[in-house]
Coordinates of C-alpha atoms in Angstrom, one line a residue:
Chain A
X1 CA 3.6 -21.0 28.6
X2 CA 4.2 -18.4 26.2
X3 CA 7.9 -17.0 26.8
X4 CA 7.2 -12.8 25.7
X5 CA 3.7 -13.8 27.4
X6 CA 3.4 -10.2 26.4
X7 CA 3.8 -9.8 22.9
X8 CA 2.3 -7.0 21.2
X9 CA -0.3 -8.1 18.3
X10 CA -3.5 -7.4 17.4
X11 CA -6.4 -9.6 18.1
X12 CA -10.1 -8.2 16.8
X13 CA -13.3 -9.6 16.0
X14 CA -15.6 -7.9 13.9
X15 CA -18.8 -9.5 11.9
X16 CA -18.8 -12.8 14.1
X17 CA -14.8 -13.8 12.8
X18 CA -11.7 -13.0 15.0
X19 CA -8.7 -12.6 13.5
X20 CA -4.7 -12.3 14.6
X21 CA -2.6 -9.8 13.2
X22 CA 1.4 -9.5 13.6
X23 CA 3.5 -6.8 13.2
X24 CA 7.0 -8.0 12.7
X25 CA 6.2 -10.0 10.1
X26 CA 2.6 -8.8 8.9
X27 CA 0.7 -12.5 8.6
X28 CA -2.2 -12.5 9.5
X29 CA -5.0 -15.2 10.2
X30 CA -8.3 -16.2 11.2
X31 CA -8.5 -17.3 14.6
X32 CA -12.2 -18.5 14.9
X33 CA -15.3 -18.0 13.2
X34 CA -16.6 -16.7 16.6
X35 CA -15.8 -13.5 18.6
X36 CA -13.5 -14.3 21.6
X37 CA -15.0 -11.6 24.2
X38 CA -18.6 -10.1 24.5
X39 CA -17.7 -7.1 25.4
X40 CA -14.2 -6.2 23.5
X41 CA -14.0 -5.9 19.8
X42 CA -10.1 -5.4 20.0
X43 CA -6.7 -6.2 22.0
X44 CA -3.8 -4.8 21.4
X45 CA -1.7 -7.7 23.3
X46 CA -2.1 -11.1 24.7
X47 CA -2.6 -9.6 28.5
X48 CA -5.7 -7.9 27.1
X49 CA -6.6 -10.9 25.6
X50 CA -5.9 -12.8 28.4
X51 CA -8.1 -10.5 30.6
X52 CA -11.0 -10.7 28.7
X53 CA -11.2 -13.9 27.3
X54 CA -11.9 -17.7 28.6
X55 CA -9.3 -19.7 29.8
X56 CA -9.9 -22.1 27.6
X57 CA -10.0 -20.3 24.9
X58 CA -6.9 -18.0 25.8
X59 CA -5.0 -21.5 26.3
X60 CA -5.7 -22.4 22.7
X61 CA -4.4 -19.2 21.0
X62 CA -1.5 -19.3 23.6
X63 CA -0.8 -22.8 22.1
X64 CA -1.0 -21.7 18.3
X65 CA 0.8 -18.8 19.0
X66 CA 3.8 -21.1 20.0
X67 CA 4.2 -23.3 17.4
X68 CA 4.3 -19.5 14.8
X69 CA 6.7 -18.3 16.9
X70 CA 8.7 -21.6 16.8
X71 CA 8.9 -21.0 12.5
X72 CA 9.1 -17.9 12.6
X73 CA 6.3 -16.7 11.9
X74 CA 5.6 -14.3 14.6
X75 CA 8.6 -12.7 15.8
X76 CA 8.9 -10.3 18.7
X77 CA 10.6 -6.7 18.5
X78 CA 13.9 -8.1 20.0
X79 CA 13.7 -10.4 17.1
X80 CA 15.9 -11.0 13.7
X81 CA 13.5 -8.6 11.7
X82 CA 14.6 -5.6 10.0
X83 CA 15.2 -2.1 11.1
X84 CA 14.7 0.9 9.9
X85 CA 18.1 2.4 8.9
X86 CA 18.6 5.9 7.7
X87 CA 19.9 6.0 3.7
X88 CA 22.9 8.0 3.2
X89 CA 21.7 11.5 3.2
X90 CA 20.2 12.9 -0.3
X91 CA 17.7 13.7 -2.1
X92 CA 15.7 11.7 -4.5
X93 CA 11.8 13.8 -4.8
X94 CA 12.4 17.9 -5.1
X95 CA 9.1 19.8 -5.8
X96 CA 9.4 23.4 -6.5
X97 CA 6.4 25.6 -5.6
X98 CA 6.9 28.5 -7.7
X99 CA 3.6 30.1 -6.7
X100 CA 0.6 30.1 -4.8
X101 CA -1.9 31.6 -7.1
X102 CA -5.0 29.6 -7.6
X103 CA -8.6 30.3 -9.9
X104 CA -10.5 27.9 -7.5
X105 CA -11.2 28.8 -3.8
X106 CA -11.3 24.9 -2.4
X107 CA -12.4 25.4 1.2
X108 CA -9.9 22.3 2.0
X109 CA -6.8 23.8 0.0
X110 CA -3.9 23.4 2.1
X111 CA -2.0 26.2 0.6
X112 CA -5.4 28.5 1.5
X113 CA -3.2 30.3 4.6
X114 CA -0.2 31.0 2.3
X115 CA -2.2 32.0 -0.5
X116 CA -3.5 35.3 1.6
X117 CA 0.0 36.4 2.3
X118 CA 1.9 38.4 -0.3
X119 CA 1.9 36.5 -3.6
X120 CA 5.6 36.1 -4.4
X121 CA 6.9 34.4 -7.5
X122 CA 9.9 32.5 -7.5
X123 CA 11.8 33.5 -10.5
X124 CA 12.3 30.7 -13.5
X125 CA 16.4 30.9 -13.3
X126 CA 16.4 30.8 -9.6
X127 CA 14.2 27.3 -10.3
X128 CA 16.5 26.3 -12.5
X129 CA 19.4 26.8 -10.4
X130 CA 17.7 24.8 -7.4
X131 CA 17.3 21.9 -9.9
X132 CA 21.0 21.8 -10.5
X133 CA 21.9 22.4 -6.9
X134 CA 20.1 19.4 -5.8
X135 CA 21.2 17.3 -9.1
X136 CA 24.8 18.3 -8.2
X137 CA 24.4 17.3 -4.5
X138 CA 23.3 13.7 -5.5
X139 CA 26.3 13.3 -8.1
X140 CA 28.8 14.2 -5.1
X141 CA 27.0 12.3 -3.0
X142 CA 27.5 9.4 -5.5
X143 CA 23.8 8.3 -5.9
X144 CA 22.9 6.3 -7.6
X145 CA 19.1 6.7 -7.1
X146 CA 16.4 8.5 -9.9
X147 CA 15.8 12.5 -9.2
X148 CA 12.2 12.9 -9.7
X149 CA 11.0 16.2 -9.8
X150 CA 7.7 18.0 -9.6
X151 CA 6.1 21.9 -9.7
X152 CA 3.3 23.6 -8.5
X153 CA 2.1 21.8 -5.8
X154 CA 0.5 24.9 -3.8
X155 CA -0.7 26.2 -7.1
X156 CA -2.6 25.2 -10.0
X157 CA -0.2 24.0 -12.8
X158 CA -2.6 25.7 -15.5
X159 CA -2.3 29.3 -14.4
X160 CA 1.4 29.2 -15.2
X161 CA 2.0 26.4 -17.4
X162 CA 4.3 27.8 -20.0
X163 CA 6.6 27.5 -16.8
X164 CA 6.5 24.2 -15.8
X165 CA 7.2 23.6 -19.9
X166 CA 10.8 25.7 -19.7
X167 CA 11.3 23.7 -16.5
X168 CA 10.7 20.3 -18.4
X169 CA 12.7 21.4 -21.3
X170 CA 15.3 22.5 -19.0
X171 CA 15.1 19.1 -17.0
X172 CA 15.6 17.6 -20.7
X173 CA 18.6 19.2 -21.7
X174 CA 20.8 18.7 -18.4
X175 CA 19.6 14.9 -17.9
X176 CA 22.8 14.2 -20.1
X177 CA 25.5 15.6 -17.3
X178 CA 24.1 12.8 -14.3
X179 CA 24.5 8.8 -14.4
X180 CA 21.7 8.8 -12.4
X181 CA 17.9 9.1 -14.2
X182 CA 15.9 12.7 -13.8
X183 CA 12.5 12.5 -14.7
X184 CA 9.7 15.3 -13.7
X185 CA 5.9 14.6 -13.2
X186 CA 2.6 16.7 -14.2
X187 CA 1.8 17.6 -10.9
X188 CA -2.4 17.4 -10.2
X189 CA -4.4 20.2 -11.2
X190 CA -8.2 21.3 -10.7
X191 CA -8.3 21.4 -14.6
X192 CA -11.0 24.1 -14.3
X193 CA -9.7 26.5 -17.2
X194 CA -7.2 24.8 -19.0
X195 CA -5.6 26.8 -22.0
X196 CA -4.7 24.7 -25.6
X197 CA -1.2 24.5 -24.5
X198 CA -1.8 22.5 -21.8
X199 CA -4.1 20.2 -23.6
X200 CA -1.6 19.4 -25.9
X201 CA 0.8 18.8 -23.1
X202 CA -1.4 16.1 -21.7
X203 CA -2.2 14.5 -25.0
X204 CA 1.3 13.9 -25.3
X205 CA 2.2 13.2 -21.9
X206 CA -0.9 10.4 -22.2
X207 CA -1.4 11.2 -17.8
X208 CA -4.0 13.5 -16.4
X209 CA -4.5 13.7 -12.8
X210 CA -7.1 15.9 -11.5
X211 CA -7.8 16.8 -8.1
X212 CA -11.7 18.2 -7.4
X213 CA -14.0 19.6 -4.9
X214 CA -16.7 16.8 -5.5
X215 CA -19.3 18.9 -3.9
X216 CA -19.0 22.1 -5.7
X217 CA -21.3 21.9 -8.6
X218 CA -20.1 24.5 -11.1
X219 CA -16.5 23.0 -10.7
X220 CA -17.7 19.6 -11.3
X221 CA -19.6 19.9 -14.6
X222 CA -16.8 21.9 -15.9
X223 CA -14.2 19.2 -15.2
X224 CA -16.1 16.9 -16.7
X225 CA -17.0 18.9 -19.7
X226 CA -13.4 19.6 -20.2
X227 CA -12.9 16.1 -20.2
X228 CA -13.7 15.9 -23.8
X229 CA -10.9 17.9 -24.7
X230 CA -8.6 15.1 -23.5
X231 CA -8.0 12.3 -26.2
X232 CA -9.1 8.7 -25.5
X233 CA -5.6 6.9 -24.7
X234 CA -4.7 9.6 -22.0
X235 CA -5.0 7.7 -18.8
X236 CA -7.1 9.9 -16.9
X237 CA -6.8 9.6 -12.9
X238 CA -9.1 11.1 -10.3
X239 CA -8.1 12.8 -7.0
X240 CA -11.1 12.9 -4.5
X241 CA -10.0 14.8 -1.2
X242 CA -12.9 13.4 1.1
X243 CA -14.0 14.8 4.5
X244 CA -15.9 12.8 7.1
X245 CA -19.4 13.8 6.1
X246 CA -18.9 13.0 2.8
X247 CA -21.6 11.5 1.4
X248 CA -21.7 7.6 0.3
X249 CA -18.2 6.1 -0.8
X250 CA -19.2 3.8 -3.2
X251 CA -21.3 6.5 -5.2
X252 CA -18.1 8.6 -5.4
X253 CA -16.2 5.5 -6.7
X254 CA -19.2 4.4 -9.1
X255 CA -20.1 8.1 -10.6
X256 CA -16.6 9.0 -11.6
X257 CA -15.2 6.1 -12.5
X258 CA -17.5 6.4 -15.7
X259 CA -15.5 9.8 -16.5
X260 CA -11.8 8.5 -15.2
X261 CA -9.9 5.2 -15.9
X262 CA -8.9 6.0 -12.2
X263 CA -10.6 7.5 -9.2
X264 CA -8.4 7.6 -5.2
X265 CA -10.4 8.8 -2.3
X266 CA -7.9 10.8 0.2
X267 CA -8.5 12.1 3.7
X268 CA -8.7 15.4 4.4
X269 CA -6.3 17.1 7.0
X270 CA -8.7 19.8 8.1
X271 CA -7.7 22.9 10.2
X272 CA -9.1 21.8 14.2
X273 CA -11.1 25.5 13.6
X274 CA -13.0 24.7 10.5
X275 CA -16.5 23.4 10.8
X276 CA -15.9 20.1 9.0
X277 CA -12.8 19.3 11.5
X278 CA -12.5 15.7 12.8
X279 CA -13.9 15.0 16.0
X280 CA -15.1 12.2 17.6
X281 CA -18.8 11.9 16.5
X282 CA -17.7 12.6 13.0
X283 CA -15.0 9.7 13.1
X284 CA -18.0 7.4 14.2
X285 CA -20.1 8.7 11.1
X286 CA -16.4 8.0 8.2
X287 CA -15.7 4.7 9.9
X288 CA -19.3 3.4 9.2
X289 CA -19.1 5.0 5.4
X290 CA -15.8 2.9 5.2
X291 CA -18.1 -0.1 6.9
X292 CA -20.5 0.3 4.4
X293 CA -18.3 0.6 1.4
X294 CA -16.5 -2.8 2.4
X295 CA -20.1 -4.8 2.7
X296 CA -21.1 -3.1 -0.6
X297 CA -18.0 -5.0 -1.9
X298 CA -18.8 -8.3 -0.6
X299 CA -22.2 -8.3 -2.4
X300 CA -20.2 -8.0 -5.2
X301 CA -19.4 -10.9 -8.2
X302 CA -15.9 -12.0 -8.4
X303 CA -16.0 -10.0 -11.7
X304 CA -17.6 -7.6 -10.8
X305 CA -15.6 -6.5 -7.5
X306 CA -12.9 -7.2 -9.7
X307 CA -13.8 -4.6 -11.8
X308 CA -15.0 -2.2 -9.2
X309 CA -11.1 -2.3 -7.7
X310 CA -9.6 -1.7 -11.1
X311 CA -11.2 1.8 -11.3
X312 CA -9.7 2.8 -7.8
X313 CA -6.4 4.9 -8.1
X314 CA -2.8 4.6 -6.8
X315 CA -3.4 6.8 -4.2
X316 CA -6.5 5.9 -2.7
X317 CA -6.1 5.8 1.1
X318 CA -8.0 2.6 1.5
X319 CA -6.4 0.9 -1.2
X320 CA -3.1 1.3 -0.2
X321 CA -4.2 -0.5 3.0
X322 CA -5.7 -3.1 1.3
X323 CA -2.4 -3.3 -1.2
X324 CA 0.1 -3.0 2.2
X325 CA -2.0 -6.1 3.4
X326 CA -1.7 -8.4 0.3
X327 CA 2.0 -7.6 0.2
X328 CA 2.8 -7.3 3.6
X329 CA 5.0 -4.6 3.1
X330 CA 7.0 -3.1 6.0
X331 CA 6.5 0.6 6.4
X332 CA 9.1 2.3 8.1
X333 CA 7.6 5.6 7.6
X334 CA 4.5 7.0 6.6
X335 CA 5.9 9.7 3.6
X336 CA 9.4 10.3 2.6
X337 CA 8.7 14.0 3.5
X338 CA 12.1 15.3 4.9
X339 CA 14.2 11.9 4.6
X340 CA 14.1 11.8 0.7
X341 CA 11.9 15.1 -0.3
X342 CA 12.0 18.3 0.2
X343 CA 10.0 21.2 -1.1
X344 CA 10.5 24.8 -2.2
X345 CA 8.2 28.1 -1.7
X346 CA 7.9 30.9 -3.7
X347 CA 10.1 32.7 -0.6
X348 CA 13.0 30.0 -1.7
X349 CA 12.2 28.4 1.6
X350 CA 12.7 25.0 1.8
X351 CA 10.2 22.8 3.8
X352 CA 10.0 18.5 4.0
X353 CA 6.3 19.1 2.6
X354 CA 4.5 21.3 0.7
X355 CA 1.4 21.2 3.0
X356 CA 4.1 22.4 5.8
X357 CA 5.1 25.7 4.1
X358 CA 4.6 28.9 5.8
X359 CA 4.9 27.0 9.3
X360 CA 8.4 28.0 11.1
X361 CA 8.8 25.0 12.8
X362 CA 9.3 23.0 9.7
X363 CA 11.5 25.4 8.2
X364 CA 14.9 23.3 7.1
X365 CA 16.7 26.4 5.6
X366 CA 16.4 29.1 2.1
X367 CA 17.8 28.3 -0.7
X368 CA 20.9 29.8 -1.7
X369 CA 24.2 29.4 -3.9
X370 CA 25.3 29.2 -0.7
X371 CA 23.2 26.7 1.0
X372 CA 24.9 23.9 3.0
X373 CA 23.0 21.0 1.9
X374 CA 23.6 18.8 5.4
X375 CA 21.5 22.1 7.5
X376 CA 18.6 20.3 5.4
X377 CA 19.1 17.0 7.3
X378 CA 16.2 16.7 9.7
X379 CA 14.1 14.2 11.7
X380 CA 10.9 15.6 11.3
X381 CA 9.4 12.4 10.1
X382 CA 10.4 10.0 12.3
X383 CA 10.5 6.2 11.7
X384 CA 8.1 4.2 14.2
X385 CA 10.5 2.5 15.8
X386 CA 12.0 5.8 17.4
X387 CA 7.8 7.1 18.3
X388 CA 7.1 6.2 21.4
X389 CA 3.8 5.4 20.8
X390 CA 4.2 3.6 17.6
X391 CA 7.5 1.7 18.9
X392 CA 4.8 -1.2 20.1
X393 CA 1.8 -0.6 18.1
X394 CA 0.9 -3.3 16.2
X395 CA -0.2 -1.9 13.2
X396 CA 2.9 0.1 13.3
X397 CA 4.4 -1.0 9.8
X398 CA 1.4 -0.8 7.5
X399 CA 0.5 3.0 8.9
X400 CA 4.6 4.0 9.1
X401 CA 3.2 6.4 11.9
X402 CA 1.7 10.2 12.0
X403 CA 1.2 12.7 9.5
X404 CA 3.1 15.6 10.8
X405 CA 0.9 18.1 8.8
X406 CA -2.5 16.4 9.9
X407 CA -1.0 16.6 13.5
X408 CA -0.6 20.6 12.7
X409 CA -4.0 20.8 11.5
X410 CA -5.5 19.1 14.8
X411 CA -3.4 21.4 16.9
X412 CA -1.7 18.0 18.6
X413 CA 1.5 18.8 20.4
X414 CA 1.8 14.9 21.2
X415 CA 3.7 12.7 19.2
X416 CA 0.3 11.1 17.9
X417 CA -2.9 11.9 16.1
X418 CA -6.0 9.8 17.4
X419 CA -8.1 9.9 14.9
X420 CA -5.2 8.9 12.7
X421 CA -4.7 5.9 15.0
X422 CA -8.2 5.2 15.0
X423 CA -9.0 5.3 10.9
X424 CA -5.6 3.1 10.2
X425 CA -6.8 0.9 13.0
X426 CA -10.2 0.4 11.4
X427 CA -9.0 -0.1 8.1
X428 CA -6.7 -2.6 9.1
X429 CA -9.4 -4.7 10.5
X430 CA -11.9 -4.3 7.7
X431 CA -9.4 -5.2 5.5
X432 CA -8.6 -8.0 6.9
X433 CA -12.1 -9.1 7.4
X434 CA -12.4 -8.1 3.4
X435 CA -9.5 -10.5 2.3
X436 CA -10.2 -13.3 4.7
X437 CA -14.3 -13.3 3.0
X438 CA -13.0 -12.4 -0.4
X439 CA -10.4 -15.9 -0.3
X440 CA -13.1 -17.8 1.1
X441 CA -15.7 -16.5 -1.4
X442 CA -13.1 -16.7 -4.5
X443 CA -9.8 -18.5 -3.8
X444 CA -8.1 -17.0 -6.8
X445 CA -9.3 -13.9 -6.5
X446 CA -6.0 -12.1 -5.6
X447 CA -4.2 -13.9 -7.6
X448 CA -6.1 -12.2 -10.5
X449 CA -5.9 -8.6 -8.3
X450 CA -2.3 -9.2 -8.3
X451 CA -1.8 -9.3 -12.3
X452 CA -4.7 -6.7 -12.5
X453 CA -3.2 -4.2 -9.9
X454 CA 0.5 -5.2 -10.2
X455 CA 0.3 -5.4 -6.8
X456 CA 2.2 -8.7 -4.7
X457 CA -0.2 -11.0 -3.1
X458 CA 1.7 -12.7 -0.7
X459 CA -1.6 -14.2 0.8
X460 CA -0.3 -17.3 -0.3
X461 CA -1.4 -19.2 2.7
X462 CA -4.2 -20.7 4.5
X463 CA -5.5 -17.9 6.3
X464 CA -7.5 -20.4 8.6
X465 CA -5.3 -20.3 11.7
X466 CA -6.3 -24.2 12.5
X467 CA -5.3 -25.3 9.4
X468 CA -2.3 -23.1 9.2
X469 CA -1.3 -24.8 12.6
X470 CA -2.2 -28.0 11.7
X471 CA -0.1 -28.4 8.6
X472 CA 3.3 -27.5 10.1
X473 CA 2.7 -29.4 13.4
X474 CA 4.5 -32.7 13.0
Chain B
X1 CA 1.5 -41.0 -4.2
X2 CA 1.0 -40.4 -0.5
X3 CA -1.6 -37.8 0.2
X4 CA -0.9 -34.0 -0.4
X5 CA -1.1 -31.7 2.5
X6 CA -2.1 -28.7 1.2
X7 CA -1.4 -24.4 2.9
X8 CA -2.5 -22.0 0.5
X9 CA -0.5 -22.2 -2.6
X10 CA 2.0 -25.0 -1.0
X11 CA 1.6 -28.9 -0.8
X12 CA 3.8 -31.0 0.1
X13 CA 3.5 -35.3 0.1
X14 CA 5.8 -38.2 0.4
X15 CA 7.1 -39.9 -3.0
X16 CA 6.8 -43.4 -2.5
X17 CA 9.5 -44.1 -5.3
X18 CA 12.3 -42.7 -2.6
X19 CA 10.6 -41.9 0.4
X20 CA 11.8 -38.2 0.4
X21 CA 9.4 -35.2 1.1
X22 CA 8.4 -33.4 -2.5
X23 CA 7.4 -29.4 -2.1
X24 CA 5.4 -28.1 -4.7
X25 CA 4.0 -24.6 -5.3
X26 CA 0.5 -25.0 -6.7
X27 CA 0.4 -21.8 -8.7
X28 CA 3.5 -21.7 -10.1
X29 CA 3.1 -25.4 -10.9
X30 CA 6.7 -25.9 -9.4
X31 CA 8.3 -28.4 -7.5
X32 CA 10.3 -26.3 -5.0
X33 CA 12.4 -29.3 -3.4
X34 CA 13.0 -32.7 -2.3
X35 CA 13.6 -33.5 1.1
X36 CA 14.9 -36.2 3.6
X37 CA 12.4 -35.3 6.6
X38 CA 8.9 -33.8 6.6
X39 CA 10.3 -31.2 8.8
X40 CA 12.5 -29.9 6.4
X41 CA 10.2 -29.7 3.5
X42 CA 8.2 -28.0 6.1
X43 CA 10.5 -25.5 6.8
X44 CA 11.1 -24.8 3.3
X45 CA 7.5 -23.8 2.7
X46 CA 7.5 -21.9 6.0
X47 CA 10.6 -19.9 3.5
X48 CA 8.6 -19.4 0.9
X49 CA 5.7 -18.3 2.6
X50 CA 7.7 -15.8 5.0
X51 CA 10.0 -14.8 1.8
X52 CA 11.8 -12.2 3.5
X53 CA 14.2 -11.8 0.9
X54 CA 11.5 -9.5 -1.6
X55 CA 10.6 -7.6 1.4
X56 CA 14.3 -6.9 1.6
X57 CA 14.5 -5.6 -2.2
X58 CA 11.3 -3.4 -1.2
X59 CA 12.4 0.4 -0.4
X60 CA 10.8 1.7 2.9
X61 CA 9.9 4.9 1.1
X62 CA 8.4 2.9 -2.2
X63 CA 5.6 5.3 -1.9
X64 CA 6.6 8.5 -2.9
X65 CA 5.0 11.4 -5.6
X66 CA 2.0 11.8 -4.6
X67 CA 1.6 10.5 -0.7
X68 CA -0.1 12.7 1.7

């Protein structure tokens, strides 16, 4: 018998394979090329496993599941894995929003709200002096960790770019007076009317990204025309915010990617009111898009999926599960929004996220000479171990929990955001379905994705359960 | 040689010179250790496979910039 008979894994089948997935230490194998229950796709622990499936069968995980846990590699939450532990408290990401004003009227826009109230400006010095403040902070604080900083996030970098250059210059010149390294990034922009200046920026910066309403036409040809004022060697990266009738995934992927070196799909937090909103029908329609997009890739050659996952970005929501996966990184939290970041509003107000400005509730304080640095310590991301219903979720550290703003948007008081759940949950399993086919297709495969992407594959295994077993049984 | 057994990039065999149990990492083409029992050399690969000391250099808020 199993001593934590109870533990909490996940167990899915999905395409005729079932597969084991475990949280404390994120391996993950194939349990059998069969699906273990008729009627359930998914269990969340052995008990619902154990309900639904054959004795027989049940015995035979129950067995397998021993002899991990005996080496260590499935460990329950009582066990000797590692905590989340909050850093000593300081800032390492800062991003000043100096002003809302925008030449695009993106219906997804999550400064849209904020950009029909009065359209303050935050003055230059008073940027300046924020910088310092929170450069200060970290030298008396003794960290030793980079200060990266960022502008215009609830704006378009464009409109007021002559700005964001005295703020670089600025961020240049007092670099000298910190042992630790200050760097800033060119924040995205819609790259709808860029001026010379600005072109000449990026040329020398060699880094575009771009963030664009796909389906608005008139924006789209101009971004691309104004591509051509970029020079060849700029790495030019592509920021699709996608809702869940977009239309086919691998089209977005495919079309752009001949225009960008990069292209990352991101999903949408959408106001519960607005007509595109997530609901339950709609979730149905996204997952099958995300269904479809993974088959697509499995009719792919090595090479050729090879190259198809080249040309998807950093930030691309799916590929950051897929990259989590292969390097079974342990996610504490799902954004550093709060704990390491903070952002600033034209009002001087200071917020954990830029999506989050102009909401009360997130308010952590306004900016002053003044300003007591520790009334910005907050807990509004939290780490899953301290959600209640992440605390025994399996998929708990690859999703690092909810998204506070998304949450907002869906008008959820509770501490989760189903749909969330349900997407992360999904991608999980596909993902795992996708690497398991992928190794068995292509054995070396990741090993070429991990020089290409930089990424670690630590799928350095046999993902076949039996013969996983089998080796370390004496 | 005795027979490799082989888990993912891992394989581990008996040398018949000494008797001891060889591990050897097939992509790095290194030989990882020498050891006594089977059980040992298993529980080194069972380290290397786990290797919970890179997870330990990786930050819990790696992903930063651009997240949301």
């Amino acid at each position: 018998m199993l001593e934590q008979q109870y533990i909490n894994i996940l167990i899915f089948s999905y395409n005729g394979k079932s597969y084991i997935y475990t949280p404390e230490t994120r391996f993950f194998w194939k349990i059998s090329d069969s699906e273990l229950c008729t009627n359930k796709k998914r269990f969340l622990s052995l008990k619902e496993l154990e309900e639904c499936c054959s004795e027989k069968k049940y015995q035979g995980i129950i067995e397998q599941i021993n002899m991990l846990k005996k080496r260590k590699f499935i460990i329950d939450e009582k066990g000797e894995s590692k905590k989340f532990e909050k850093k000593n408290f300081s800032f390492d990401y800062l991003v000043i929003n100096p002003s809302n004003e925008c030449n695009l009227d993106c219906w997804f826009c999550y400064a849209k709200n904020e950009r029909k109230k009065e359209n303050n400006k935050l003055e230059i010095e008073k940027s300046k002096e924020i910088i310092r403040y929170f450069a200060d902070f970290k030298k008396k604080r003794k960290s030793e960790t980079a200060l990266g900083i960022s502008l215009f996030y609830t704006s378009d970098v464009t409109l007021n770019f002559e700005y964001f250059r005295e703020i670089v210059l600025f961020i240049e010149q007092i670099k000298k007076d910190y042992s630790f390294p200050i760097y800033y990034f060119l924040p995205s922009t819609n790259f709808f009317s860029p001026k010379q200046g600005f072109v000449d920026f990026v040329n020398e910066y060699k880094f575009l990204t771009v963030t664009l309403d796909s389906e608005n036409e008139e924006v789209r040809k101009k971004v691309i025309d104004n591509l051509s004022k970029i020079r060849k060697e700029v790495v030019k990266h592509l920021i699709i915010p996608i809702h869940p009738m977009i239309e086919n995934l691998v089209s977005l992927y495919s079309y752009y990617s001949k225009f960008f070196d990069y292209v990352s799909l991101r999903i949408l937090r959408i106001e519960s009111t607005h007509p595109q909103a997530w609901d339950k029908r709609k979730l149905s329609t996204f997952l099958k898009k995300i269904e479809n997009l993974i088959d697509y890739l499995l009719t792919l050659k090595e090479k050729e999926l090879l190259e198809f996952l080249k040309k998807i970005g950093p930030t691309d929501y799916i590929l950051r599960y897929l990259n989590r996966l292969l390097s079974r990184e342990k996610l504490f939290t799902r954004c550093p929004a709060g704990l390491t970041a903070v952002c600033v509003s034209p009002n001087s107000e200071i917020y954990p996220c830029s999506s989050l400005i102009g909401n009360e509730k997130y308010k952590l304080g306004v900016w002053s000479k003044k300003l007591n640095m520790q009334e910005l310590d907050n807990d509004v991301v939290k780490s899953v171990e301290k959600i209640k219903e992440c605390s025994s979720c399996p998929i708990r550290y690859i999703c690092g929990g909810p998204c506070v703003d998304w949450k907002e948007k869906q008008s959820i008081t509770g501490n989760v955001n189903k749909i969330e759940c349900e997407i992360n949950f999904r991608l999980v399993e596909l993902l795992i379905y996708f690497i398991d086919t992928v190794n068995e297709r292509f054995p070396l495969f990741f090993n070429k994705y991990e020089k290409e992407k930089k990424v670690k594959n630590k799928i350095n295994y046999s993902l076949d359960l039996n013969q996983f077993v089998d080796f370390f049984s004496m | 040689m005795a027979e490799r057994e082989k888990c993912g990039d891992f394989e581990i065999y008996k040398d018949e010179s000494d008797g001891w149990w060889v591990v050897y990492d097939t992509k790095k083409k290194k030989r990882l250790g020498k050891f006594i029992d089977k059980n040992s050399a298993l529980d080194k690969v069972a380290f290397f496979i786990q290797d919970e000391k890179s997870d330990e250099e990786e930050s819990e808020y790696e992903e930063t910039g651009s997240v949301c």
